PDB file of C-alpha atoms in Angstrom:
ATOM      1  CA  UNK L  36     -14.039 -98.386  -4.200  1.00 45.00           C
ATOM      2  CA  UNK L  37     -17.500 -97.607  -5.669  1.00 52.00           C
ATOM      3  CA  UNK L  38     -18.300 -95.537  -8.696  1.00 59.00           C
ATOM      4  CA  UNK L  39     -19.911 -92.657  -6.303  1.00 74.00           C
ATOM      5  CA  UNK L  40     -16.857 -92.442  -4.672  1.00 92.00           C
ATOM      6  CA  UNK L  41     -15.010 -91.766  -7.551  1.00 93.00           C
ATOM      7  CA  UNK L  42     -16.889 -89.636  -8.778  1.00 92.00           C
ATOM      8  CA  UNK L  43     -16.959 -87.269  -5.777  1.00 94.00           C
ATOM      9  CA  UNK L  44     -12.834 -87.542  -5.599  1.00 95.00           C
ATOM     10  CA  UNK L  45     -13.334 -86.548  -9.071  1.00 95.00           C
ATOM     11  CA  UNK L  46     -15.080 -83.626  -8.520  1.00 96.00           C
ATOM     12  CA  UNK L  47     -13.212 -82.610  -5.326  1.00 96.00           C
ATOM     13  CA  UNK L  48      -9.785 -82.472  -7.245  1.00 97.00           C
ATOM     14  CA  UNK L  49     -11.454 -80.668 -10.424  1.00 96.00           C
ATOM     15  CA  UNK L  50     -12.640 -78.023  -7.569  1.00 97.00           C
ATOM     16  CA  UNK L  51      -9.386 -78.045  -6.185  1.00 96.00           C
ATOM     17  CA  UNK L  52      -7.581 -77.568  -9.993  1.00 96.00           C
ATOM     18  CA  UNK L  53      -9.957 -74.597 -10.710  1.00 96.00           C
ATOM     19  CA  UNK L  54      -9.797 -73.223  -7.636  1.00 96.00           C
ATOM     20  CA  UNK L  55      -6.101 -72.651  -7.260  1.00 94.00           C
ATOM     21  CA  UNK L  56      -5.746 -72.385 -11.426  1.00 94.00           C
ATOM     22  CA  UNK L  57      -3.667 -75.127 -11.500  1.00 96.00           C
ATOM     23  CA  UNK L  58      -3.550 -75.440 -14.936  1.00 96.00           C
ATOM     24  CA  UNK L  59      -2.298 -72.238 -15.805  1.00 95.00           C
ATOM     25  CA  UNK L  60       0.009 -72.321 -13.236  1.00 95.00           C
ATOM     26  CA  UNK L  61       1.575 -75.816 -14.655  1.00 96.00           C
ATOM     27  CA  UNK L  62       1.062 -74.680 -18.367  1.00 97.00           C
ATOM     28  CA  UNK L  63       2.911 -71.770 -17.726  1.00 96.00           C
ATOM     29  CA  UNK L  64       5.484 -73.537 -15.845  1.00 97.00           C
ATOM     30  CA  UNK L  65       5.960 -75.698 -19.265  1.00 97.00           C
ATOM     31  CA  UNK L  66       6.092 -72.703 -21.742  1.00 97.00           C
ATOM     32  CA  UNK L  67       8.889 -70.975 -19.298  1.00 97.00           C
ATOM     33  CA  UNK L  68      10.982 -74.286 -19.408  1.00 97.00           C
ATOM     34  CA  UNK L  69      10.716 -75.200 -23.504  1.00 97.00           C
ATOM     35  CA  UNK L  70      12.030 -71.418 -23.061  1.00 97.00           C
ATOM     36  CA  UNK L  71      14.611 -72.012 -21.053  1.00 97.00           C
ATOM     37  CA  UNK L  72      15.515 -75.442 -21.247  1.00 98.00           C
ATOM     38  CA  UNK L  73      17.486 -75.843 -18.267  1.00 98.00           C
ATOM     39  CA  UNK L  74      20.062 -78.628 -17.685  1.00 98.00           C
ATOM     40  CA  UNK L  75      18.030 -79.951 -14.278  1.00 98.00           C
ATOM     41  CA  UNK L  76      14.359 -79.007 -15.241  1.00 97.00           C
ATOM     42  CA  UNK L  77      13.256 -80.005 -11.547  1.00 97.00           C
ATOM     43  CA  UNK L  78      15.424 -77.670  -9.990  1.00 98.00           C
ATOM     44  CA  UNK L  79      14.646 -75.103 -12.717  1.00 97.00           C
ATOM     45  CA  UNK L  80      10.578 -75.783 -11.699  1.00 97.00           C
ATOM     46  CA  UNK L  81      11.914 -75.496  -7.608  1.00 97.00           C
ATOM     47  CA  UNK L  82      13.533 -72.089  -8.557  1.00 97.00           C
ATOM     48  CA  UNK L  83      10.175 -70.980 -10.729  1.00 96.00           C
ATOM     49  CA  UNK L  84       7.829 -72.332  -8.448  1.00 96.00           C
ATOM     50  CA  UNK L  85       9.386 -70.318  -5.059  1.00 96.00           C
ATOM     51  CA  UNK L  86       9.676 -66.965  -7.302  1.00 95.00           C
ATOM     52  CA  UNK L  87       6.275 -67.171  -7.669  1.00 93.00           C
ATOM     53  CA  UNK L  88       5.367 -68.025  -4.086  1.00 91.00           C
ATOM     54  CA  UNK L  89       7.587 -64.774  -2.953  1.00 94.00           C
ATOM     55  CA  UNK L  90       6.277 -62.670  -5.735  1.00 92.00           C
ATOM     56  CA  UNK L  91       2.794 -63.668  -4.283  1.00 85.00           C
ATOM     57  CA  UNK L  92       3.634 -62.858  -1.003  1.00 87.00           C
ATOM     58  CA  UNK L  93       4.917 -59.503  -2.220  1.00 89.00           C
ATOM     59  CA  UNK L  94       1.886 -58.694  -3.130  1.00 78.00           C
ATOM     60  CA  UNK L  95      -0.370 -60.011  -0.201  1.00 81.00           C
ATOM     61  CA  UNK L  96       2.045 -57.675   2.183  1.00 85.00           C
ATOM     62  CA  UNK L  97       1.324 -54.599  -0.679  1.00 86.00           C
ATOM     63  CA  UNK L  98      -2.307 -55.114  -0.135  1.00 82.00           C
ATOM     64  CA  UNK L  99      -2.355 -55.873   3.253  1.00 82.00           C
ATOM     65  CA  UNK L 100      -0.496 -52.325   3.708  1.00 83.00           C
ATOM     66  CA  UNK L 101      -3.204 -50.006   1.223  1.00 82.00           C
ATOM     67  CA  UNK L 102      -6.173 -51.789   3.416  1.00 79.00           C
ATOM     68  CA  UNK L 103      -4.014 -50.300   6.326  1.00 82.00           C
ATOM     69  CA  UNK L 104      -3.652 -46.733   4.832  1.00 77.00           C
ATOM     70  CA  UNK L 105      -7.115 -46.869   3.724  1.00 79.00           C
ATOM     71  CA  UNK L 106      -8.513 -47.416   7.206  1.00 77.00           C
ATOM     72  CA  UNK L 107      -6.278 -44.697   8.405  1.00 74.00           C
ATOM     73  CA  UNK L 108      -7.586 -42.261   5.934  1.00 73.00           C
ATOM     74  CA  UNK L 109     -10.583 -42.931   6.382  1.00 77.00           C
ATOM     75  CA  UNK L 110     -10.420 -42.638  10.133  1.00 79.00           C
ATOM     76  CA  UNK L 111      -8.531 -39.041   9.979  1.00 72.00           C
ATOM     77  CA  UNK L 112     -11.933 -38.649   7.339  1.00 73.00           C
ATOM     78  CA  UNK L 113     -14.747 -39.720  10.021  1.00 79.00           C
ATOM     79  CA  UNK L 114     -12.460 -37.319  12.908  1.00 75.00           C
ATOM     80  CA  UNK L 115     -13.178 -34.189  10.861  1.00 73.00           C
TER      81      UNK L 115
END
């Protein structure tokens, strides 16, 4: 594998970790586990880890219903 290579992977996953704020995501993960300290930390993480997913998703579908209300506001607005 040359150097170049590398490098580019390199960059590519750095992207990728800022990007999707990986490292919050994982340092947070640790802080809410030295809190915790669970008996079966990888199930603990599963657990943490889909909570978040859902709570994400929770707030996609809130959005994605405002845009919806917006739109209809505004096209009661532009009917006047």
């Amino acid at each position: 594998m040359s150097g170049g290579n590398e490098e580019d992977q390199l960059a590519q996953c750095q992207a990728y970790v800022q990007r999707h704020n990986i490292q919050q995501l994982v340092k947070e993960a640790i802080v809410v586990l030295c809190i915790h300290k669970p008996d079966n930390p990888v199930l603990f993480l599963k657990d943490h880890f889909e909570k978040l997913n859902e709570q994400r998703a929770q707030y996609v579908r809130s959005l994605s219903m405002a845009v919806e209300v917006f739109d209809k506001v505004q096209t009661v607005k532009s009917l006047r």
